[in-house]
PDB file of C-alpha atoms in Angstrom:
ATOM      1  CA  MET A  72      -0.203  -0.053  -0.050  1.00  0.00           C
ATOM      2  CA  THR A  73       2.377   2.523   0.970  1.00  0.00           C
ATOM      3  CA  LYS A  74       4.613   2.030  -2.168  1.00  0.00           C
ATOM      4  CA  ASN A  75       1.802   3.760  -4.090  1.00  0.00           C
ATOM      5  CA  LEU A  76       1.542   6.990  -1.868  1.00  0.00           C
ATOM      6  CA  ILE A  77       2.170  10.123  -3.513  1.00  0.00           C
ATOM      7  CA  ARG A  78       4.556  12.047  -1.447  1.00  0.00           C
ATOM      8  CA  VAL A  79       3.859  15.410  -1.341  1.00  0.00           C
ATOM      9  CA  LEU A  80       6.173  18.721  -0.203  1.00  0.00           C
ATOM     10  CA  ILE A  81       4.033  21.785   0.401  1.00  0.00           C
ATOM     11  CA  THR A  82       5.631  25.358  -0.086  1.00  0.00           C
ATOM     12  CA  ASP A  83       3.777  28.492   0.866  1.00  0.00           C
ATOM     13  CA  ASP A  84       4.710  31.607   3.193  1.00  0.00           C
ATOM     14  CA  HIS A  85       1.457  31.600   4.810  1.00  0.00           C
ATOM     15  CA  PRO A  86       1.146  29.000   7.828  1.00  0.00           C
ATOM     16  CA  VAL A  87      -2.323  28.925   7.584  1.00  0.00           C
ATOM     17  CA  VAL A  88      -2.300  27.930   4.321  1.00  0.00           C
ATOM     18  CA  ARG A  89       0.527  25.305   4.830  1.00  0.00           C
ATOM     19  CA  GLU A  90      -1.766  23.380   7.615  1.00  0.00           C
ATOM     20  CA  GLY A  91      -4.757  23.770   5.552  1.00  0.00           C
ATOM     21  CA  LEU A  92      -3.416  21.998   2.581  1.00  0.00           C
ATOM     22  CA  ALA A  93      -1.411  19.473   4.808  1.00  0.00           C
ATOM     23  CA  GLY A  94      -4.890  18.681   6.585  1.00  0.00           C
ATOM     24  CA  MET A  95      -6.679  18.366   3.491  1.00  0.00           C
ATOM     25  CA  LEU A  96      -4.279  16.241   1.785  1.00  0.00           C
ATOM     26  CA  ALA A  97      -4.253  13.987   4.848  1.00  0.00           C
ATOM     27  CA  GLY A  98      -7.800  12.811   4.400  1.00  0.00           C
ATOM     28  CA  GLN A  99      -6.743  11.080   0.919  1.00  0.00           C
ATOM     29  CA  PRO A 100      -5.581   7.781   1.280  1.00  0.00           C
ATOM     30  CA  ASP A 101      -2.810   7.749  -1.387  1.00  0.00           C
ATOM     31  CA  PHE A 102      -1.203  11.061  -0.066  1.00  0.00           C
ATOM     32  CA  ASP A 103       1.702  11.592   1.892  1.00  0.00           C
ATOM     33  CA  VAL A 104       2.804  15.247   3.181  1.00  0.00           C
ATOM     34  CA  VAL A 105       6.530  14.657   3.670  1.00  0.00           C
ATOM     35  CA  GLY A 106       7.254  18.198   4.317  1.00  0.00           C
ATOM     36  CA  MET A 107       6.129  21.856   4.578  1.00  0.00           C
ATOM     37  CA  ALA A 108       8.490  24.714   3.339  1.00  0.00           C
ATOM     38  CA  GLU A 109       7.765  28.609   4.388  1.00  0.00           C
ATOM     39  CA  ASP A 110      10.122  29.885   1.439  1.00  0.00           C
ATOM     40  CA  GLY A 111      11.521  29.129  -1.839  1.00  0.00           C
ATOM     41  CA  ALA A 112      15.076  28.818  -0.422  1.00  0.00           C
ATOM     42  CA  THR A 113      13.868  26.235   2.065  1.00  0.00           C
ATOM     43  CA  ALA A 114      11.750  24.447  -0.539  1.00  0.00           C
ATOM     44  CA  VAL A 115      14.851  23.876  -2.655  1.00  0.00           C
ATOM     45  CA  VAL A 116      16.763  22.338   0.341  1.00  0.00           C
ATOM     46  CA  MET A 117      13.866  20.302   1.573  1.00  0.00           C
ATOM     47  CA  HIS A 118      13.142  19.076  -2.010  1.00  0.00           C
ATOM     48  CA  LEU A 119      16.687  17.908  -2.784  1.00  0.00           C
ATOM     49  CA  GLY A 120      16.893  16.207   0.461  1.00  0.00           C
ATOM     50  CA  LEU A 121      13.166  14.481   0.440  1.00  0.00           C
ATOM     51  CA  THR A 122      12.835  14.387  -3.355  1.00  0.00           C
ATOM     52  CA  PRO A 123       9.005  14.340  -3.169  1.00  0.00           C
ATOM     53  CA  ASP A 124       6.858  13.082  -6.025  1.00  0.00           C
ATOM     54  CA  VAL A 125       4.914  16.339  -6.228  1.00  0.00           C
ATOM     55  CA  THR A 126       5.982  19.778  -4.976  1.00  0.00           C
ATOM     56  CA  LEU A 127       3.222  22.577  -4.449  1.00  0.00           C
ATOM     57  CA  MET A 128       4.816  25.737  -5.118  1.00  0.00           C
ATOM     58  CA  ASP A 129       3.354  29.201  -4.178  1.00  0.00           C
ATOM     59  CA  LEU A 130       4.773  32.070  -6.341  1.00  0.00           C
ATOM     60  CA  ARG A 131       5.080  35.166  -4.217  1.00  0.00           C
ATOM     61  CA  MET A 132       7.334  34.675  -1.411  1.00  0.00           C
ATOM     62  CA  PRO A 133      10.130  36.569   0.491  1.00  0.00           C
ATOM     63  CA  GLY A 134      13.455  35.965  -0.713  1.00  0.00           C
ATOM     64  CA  LEU A 135      13.647  33.206  -3.304  1.00  0.00           C
ATOM     65  CA  ASP A 136      10.392  33.424  -5.081  1.00  0.00           C
ATOM     66  CA  GLY A 137       8.396  30.452  -6.714  1.00  0.00           C
ATOM     67  CA  VAL A 138       9.703  30.836 -10.011  1.00  0.00           C
ATOM     68  CA  GLU A 139      13.230  30.713  -8.623  1.00  0.00           C
ATOM     69  CA  ALA A 140      12.831  27.904  -6.452  1.00  0.00           C
ATOM     70  CA  ILE A 141      11.369  26.029  -9.402  1.00  0.00           C
ATOM     71  CA  GLU A 142      14.407  26.880 -11.434  1.00  0.00           C
ATOM     72  CA  ALA A 143      16.717  26.069  -8.737  1.00  0.00           C
ATOM     73  CA  ILE A 144      15.038  22.659  -8.130  1.00  0.00           C
ATOM     74  CA  LYS A 145      15.041  21.750 -11.801  1.00  0.00           C
ATOM     75  CA  ALA A 146      18.489  22.590 -12.321  1.00  0.00           C
ATOM     76  CA  GLN A 147      19.643  19.714  -9.992  1.00  0.00           C
ATOM     77  CA  GLN A 148      16.375  17.307 -10.394  1.00  0.00           C
ATOM     78  CA  PRO A 149      15.207  17.742 -13.858  1.00  0.00           C
ATOM     79  CA  ALA A 150      12.325  15.330 -13.512  1.00  0.00           C
ATOM     80  CA  ALA A 151      10.975  17.120 -10.604  1.00  0.00           C
ATOM     81  CA  HIS A 152       7.432  17.489 -10.650  1.00  0.00           C
ATOM     82  CA  ILE A 153       6.256  20.854  -9.206  1.00  0.00           C
ATOM     83  CA  LEU A 154       2.458  22.048  -9.289  1.00  0.00           C
ATOM     84  CA  VAL A 155       2.161  25.801  -8.827  1.00  0.00           C
ATOM     85  CA  LEU A 156      -0.650  26.628  -6.346  1.00  0.00           C
ATOM     86  CA  THR A 157      -1.138  30.598  -6.258  1.00  0.00           C
ATOM     87  CA  THR A 158      -3.748  33.405  -6.283  1.00  0.00           C
ATOM     88  CA  TYR A 159      -2.147  35.056  -9.372  1.00  0.00           C
ATOM     89  CA  ASP A 160      -3.026  34.100 -13.079  1.00  0.00           C
ATOM     90  CA  SER A 161      -1.494  37.336 -14.929  1.00  0.00           C
ATOM     91  CA  ASP A 162       0.613  36.425 -18.045  1.00  0.00           C
ATOM     92  CA  ALA A 163       3.777  37.507 -16.279  1.00  0.00           C
ATOM     93  CA  GLU A 164       3.298  34.768 -13.640  1.00  0.00           C
ATOM     94  CA  ILE A 165       2.169  32.014 -16.188  1.00  0.00           C
ATOM     95  CA  LEU A 166       4.894  32.241 -18.282  1.00  0.00           C
ATOM     96  CA  ARG A 167       7.265  32.717 -16.152  1.00  0.00           C
ATOM     97  CA  ALA A 168       6.454  29.558 -13.921  1.00  0.00           C
ATOM     98  CA  ILE A 169       5.901  27.430 -17.154  1.00  0.00           C
ATOM     99  CA  GLU A 170       9.217  28.640 -18.743  1.00  0.00           C
ATOM    100  CA  ALA A 171      11.094  28.001 -15.282  1.00  0.00           C
ATOM    101  CA  GLY A 172       9.861  24.035 -15.608  1.00  0.00           C
ATOM    102  CA  ALA A 173       6.706  23.901 -13.646  1.00  0.00           C
ATOM    103  CA  THR A 174       4.420  20.699 -14.468  1.00  0.00           C
ATOM    104  CA  GLY A 175       1.177  22.399 -13.669  1.00  0.00           C
ATOM    105  CA  TYR A 176      -0.287  25.896 -12.858  1.00  0.00           C
ATOM    106  CA  LEU A 177      -3.199  25.783 -10.208  1.00  0.00           C
ATOM    107  CA  LEU A 178      -5.307  28.696  -8.349  1.00  0.00           C
ATOM    108  CA  LYS A 179      -5.962  28.425  -4.807  1.00  0.00           C
ATOM    109  CA  ASP A 180      -9.571  28.964  -5.493  1.00  0.00           C
ATOM    110  CA  ALA A 181      -9.800  25.728  -7.099  1.00  0.00           C
ATOM    111  CA  PRO A 182     -12.060  23.153  -5.624  1.00  0.00           C
ATOM    112  CA  ARG A 183     -10.391  20.530  -3.655  1.00  0.00           C
ATOM    113  CA  GLU A 184     -11.208  17.485  -5.959  1.00  0.00           C
ATOM    114  CA  GLU A 185      -9.710  19.839  -8.736  1.00  0.00           C
ATOM    115  CA  LEU A 186      -6.599  20.011  -6.587  1.00  0.00           C
ATOM    116  CA  PHE A 187      -6.478  16.154  -5.710  1.00  0.00           C
ATOM    117  CA  ARG A 188      -6.661  15.225  -9.700  1.00  0.00           C
ATOM    118  CA  ALA A 189      -3.639  17.801 -10.188  1.00  0.00           C
ATOM    119  CA  ILE A 190      -1.710  16.297  -7.790  1.00  0.00           C
ATOM    120  CA  ARG A 191      -2.010  12.971  -9.384  1.00  0.00           C
ATOM    121  CA  ALA A 192      -1.516  14.037 -12.613  1.00  0.00           C
ATOM    122  CA  ALA A 193       1.437  16.174 -11.533  1.00  0.00           C
ATOM    123  CA  ALA A 194       2.909  12.918  -9.821  1.00  0.00           C
ATOM    124  CA  ALA A 195       2.632  10.897 -13.253  1.00  0.00           C
ATOM    125  CA  GLY A 196       4.047  13.909 -15.195  1.00  0.00           C
ATOM    126  CA  ALA A 197       1.181  15.160 -16.977  1.00  0.00           C
ATOM    127  CA  PRO A 198       0.726  18.710 -17.235  1.00  0.00           C
ATOM    128  CA  VAL A 199      -2.210  20.351 -15.205  1.00  0.00           C
ATOM    129  CA  LEU A 200      -3.388  23.850 -15.789  1.00  0.00           C
ATOM    130  CA  ALA A 201      -6.221  25.811 -14.432  1.00  0.00           C
ATOM    131  CA  PRO A 202      -9.002  26.538 -17.107  1.00  0.00           C
ATOM    132  CA  SER A 203      -8.241  30.163 -16.860  1.00  0.00           C
ATOM    133  CA  VAL A 204      -4.622  29.716 -17.247  1.00  0.00           C
ATOM    134  CA  ALA A 205      -5.321  27.399 -20.092  1.00  0.00           C
ATOM    135  CA  THR A 206      -7.350  29.881 -21.852  1.00  0.00           C
ATOM    136  CA  ARG A 207      -4.636  32.679 -21.449  1.00  0.00           C
ATOM    137  CA  LEU A 208      -2.068  30.376 -22.981  1.00  0.00           C
ATOM    138  CA  MET A 209      -4.256  29.397 -25.958  1.00  0.00           C
ATOM    139  CA  MET A 210      -5.160  32.944 -26.417  1.00  0.00           C
ATOM    140  CA  ARG A 211      -1.307  33.640 -26.700  1.00  0.00           C
ATOM    141  CA  MET A 212      -0.900  30.823 -29.047  1.00  0.00           C
ATOM    142  CA  VAL A 213      -3.593  32.205 -31.622  1.00  0.00           C
ATOM    143  CA  ALA A 214      -2.551  35.823 -31.095  1.00  0.00           C
ATOM    144  CA  PRO A 215      -0.345  37.471 -33.942  1.00  0.00           C
ATOM    145  CA  VAL A 216       3.213  36.832 -32.956  1.00  0.00           C
ATOM    146  CA  GLU A 217       4.114  40.268 -33.151  1.00  0.00           C
ATOM    147  CA  ASP A 218       1.336  41.070 -30.482  1.00  0.00           C
ATOM    148  CA  GLN A 219       2.859  38.844 -28.124  1.00  0.00           C
ATOM    149  CA  LEU A 220       4.848  40.045 -25.317  1.00  0.00           C
ATOM    150  CA  SER A 221       7.775  38.229 -23.994  1.00  0.00           C
ATOM    151  CA  ALA A 222       8.041  37.335 -20.171  1.00  0.00           C
ATOM    152  CA  ARG A 223      10.923  39.936 -19.666  1.00  0.00           C
ATOM    153  CA  GLU A 224       8.787  42.577 -21.538  1.00  0.00           C
ATOM    154  CA  ILE A 225       5.968  41.791 -19.230  1.00  0.00           C
ATOM    155  CA  GLU A 226       8.118  42.043 -16.379  1.00  0.00           C
ATOM    156  CA  VAL A 227       9.357  45.441 -17.419  1.00  0.00           C
ATOM    157  CA  LEU A 228       5.783  46.298 -18.037  1.00  0.00           C
ATOM    158  CA  HIS A 229       4.862  44.822 -14.261  1.00  0.00           C
ATOM    159  CA  SER A 230       7.697  47.182 -13.016  1.00  0.00           C
ATOM    160  CA  VAL A 231       6.575  50.027 -14.942  1.00  0.00           C
ATOM    161  CA  ALA A 232       2.896  49.677 -13.305  1.00  0.00           C
ATOM    162  CA  ARG A 233       4.976  49.703  -9.757  1.00  0.00           C
ATOM    163  CA  GLY A 234       6.097  53.031 -10.533  1.00  0.00           C
ATOM    164  CA  ASN A 235       9.630  52.159 -11.149  1.00  0.00           C
ATOM    165  CA  SER A 236      11.757  54.259 -13.199  1.00  0.00           C
ATOM    166  CA  ASN A 237      14.078  52.881 -16.319  1.00  0.00           C
ATOM    167  CA  LYS A 238      17.006  53.022 -13.925  1.00  0.00           C
ATOM    168  CA  GLU A 239      15.165  51.064 -11.021  1.00  0.00           C
ATOM    169  CA  ILE A 240      13.681  48.616 -13.597  1.00  0.00           C
ATOM    170  CA  GLY A 241      17.259  47.614 -15.066  1.00  0.00           C
ATOM    171  CA  LYS A 242      18.622  47.404 -11.229  1.00  0.00           C
ATOM    172  CA  THR A 243      15.832  45.318 -10.343  1.00  0.00           C
ATOM    173  CA  LEU A 244      16.056  42.946 -13.409  1.00  0.00           C
ATOM    174  CA  HIS A 245      19.955  43.330 -13.806  1.00  0.00           C
ATOM    175  CA  ILE A 246      19.838  44.803 -17.501  1.00  0.00           C
ATOM    176  CA  SER A 247      20.793  48.279 -18.819  1.00  0.00           C
ATOM    177  CA  THR A 248      18.879  51.198 -18.779  1.00  0.00           C
ATOM    178  CA  ALA A 249      19.075  51.330 -22.729  1.00  0.00           C
ATOM    179  CA  THR A 250      17.968  47.636 -22.607  1.00  0.00           C
ATOM    180  CA  VAL A 251      14.907  48.842 -20.445  1.00  0.00           C
ATOM    181  CA  LYS A 252      14.100  51.578 -23.098  1.00  0.00           C
ATOM    182  CA  THR A 253      14.363  48.850 -26.003  1.00  0.00           C
ATOM    183  CA  HIS A 254      11.887  46.591 -24.231  1.00  0.00           C
ATOM    184  CA  LEU A 255       9.404  49.612 -23.737  1.00  0.00           C
ATOM    185  CA  ILE A 256       9.594  50.516 -27.410  1.00  0.00           C
ATOM    186  CA  HIS A 257       8.585  46.724 -28.304  1.00  0.00           C
ATOM    187  CA  ILE A 258       5.884  47.040 -25.818  1.00  0.00           C
ATOM    188  CA  TYR A 259       4.530  50.383 -27.031  1.00  0.00           C
ATOM    189  CA  ASN A 260       4.367  48.826 -30.493  1.00  0.00           C
ATOM    190  CA  LYS A 261       2.923  45.707 -29.580  1.00  0.00           C
ATOM    191  CA  LEU A 262       0.132  47.244 -27.488  1.00  0.00           C
ATOM    192  CA  GLY A 263      -0.469  49.974 -30.092  1.00  0.00           C
ATOM    193  CA  VAL A 264       0.408  52.680 -27.375  1.00  0.00           C
ATOM    194  CA  SER A 265       2.764  55.491 -27.204  1.00  0.00           C
ATOM    195  CA  ASP A 266       3.746  56.161 -23.605  1.00  0.00           C
ATOM    196  CA  ARG A 267       3.769  54.320 -19.935  1.00  0.00           C
ATOM    197  CA  THR A 268       0.454  55.099 -18.838  1.00  0.00           C
ATOM    198  CA  ALA A 269      -1.195  53.832 -21.687  1.00  0.00           C
ATOM    199  CA  ALA A 270       0.751  50.522 -21.734  1.00  0.00           C
ATOM    200  CA  VAL A 271      -0.094  50.040 -18.349  1.00  0.00           C
ATOM    201  CA  THR A 272      -3.833  50.727 -18.652  1.00  0.00           C
ATOM    202  CA  THR A 273      -4.048  48.570 -21.846  1.00  0.00           C
ATOM    203  CA  ALA A 274      -2.024  45.477 -20.172  1.00  0.00           C
ATOM    204  CA  LEU A 275      -4.718  45.816 -17.063  1.00  0.00           C
ATOM    205  CA  GLU A 276      -7.420  45.887 -19.466  1.00  0.00           C
ATOM    206  CA  ARG A 277      -6.289  42.582 -21.167  1.00  0.00           C
ATOM    207  CA  GLY A 278      -5.124  40.929 -18.447  1.00  0.00           C
ATOM    208  CA  ILE A 279      -1.506  40.776 -19.208  1.00  0.00           C
ATOM    209  CA  ILE A 280      -0.793  42.092 -15.772  1.00  0.00           C
ATOM    210  CA  THR A 281      -2.410  42.312 -12.548  1.00  0.00           C
ATOM    211  CA  LEU A 282      -1.605  44.660  -9.537  1.00  0.00           C
ATOM    212  CA  SER A 283      -1.835  43.342  -6.020  1.00  0.00           C
ATOM    213  CA  PRO A 284      -1.417  45.081  -2.486  1.00  0.00           C
ATOM    214  CA  ASP A 285       1.923  43.591  -2.312  1.00  0.00           C
ATOM    215  CA  GLY A 286       2.955  44.562  -5.708  1.00  0.00           C
TER     216      GLY A 286
END
């Protein structure tokens, strides 16, 4: 019996969420929560030591965020199955997570049965996407290539939405101010706008980026 258990590592910076997920999964006979991490750095260490079948990964956490943790884990364990579980479904988060190697992307408001199915699918290596996430990715696939913002351009746009200057954006993303300006020109052309305010407004309207209390 025990050899069929799906070993799960839970990563979230909110204790209530971690405990809630652990309690929920404990009610399923085929799940075994082997550990809980409060941030990305801890998740990387625990994953390498525990080698769980599936890691549930929040995205926005202090220090090493979810995407950076996914990249670190996949660099050392390419076969790792990591299921993003977050409240954010903007293009920026989705693209970064998928490009980093996430097996799936699920939202925290998903019904518990959907979460259970997603974990089982992820353990088998099958890609799992929340319906809204799948829709966004399909829309990007059918959109003209010239209209699609790259993950980096979306990062720049998100920083612009936070009110950061080109110099601040460059420092945060480790790129030159000239490169930031080039990204902005491409963003303006793709969105059909001529300034920063219009770019942010259009991106928010299209759901390309989202604004949250924590930025």
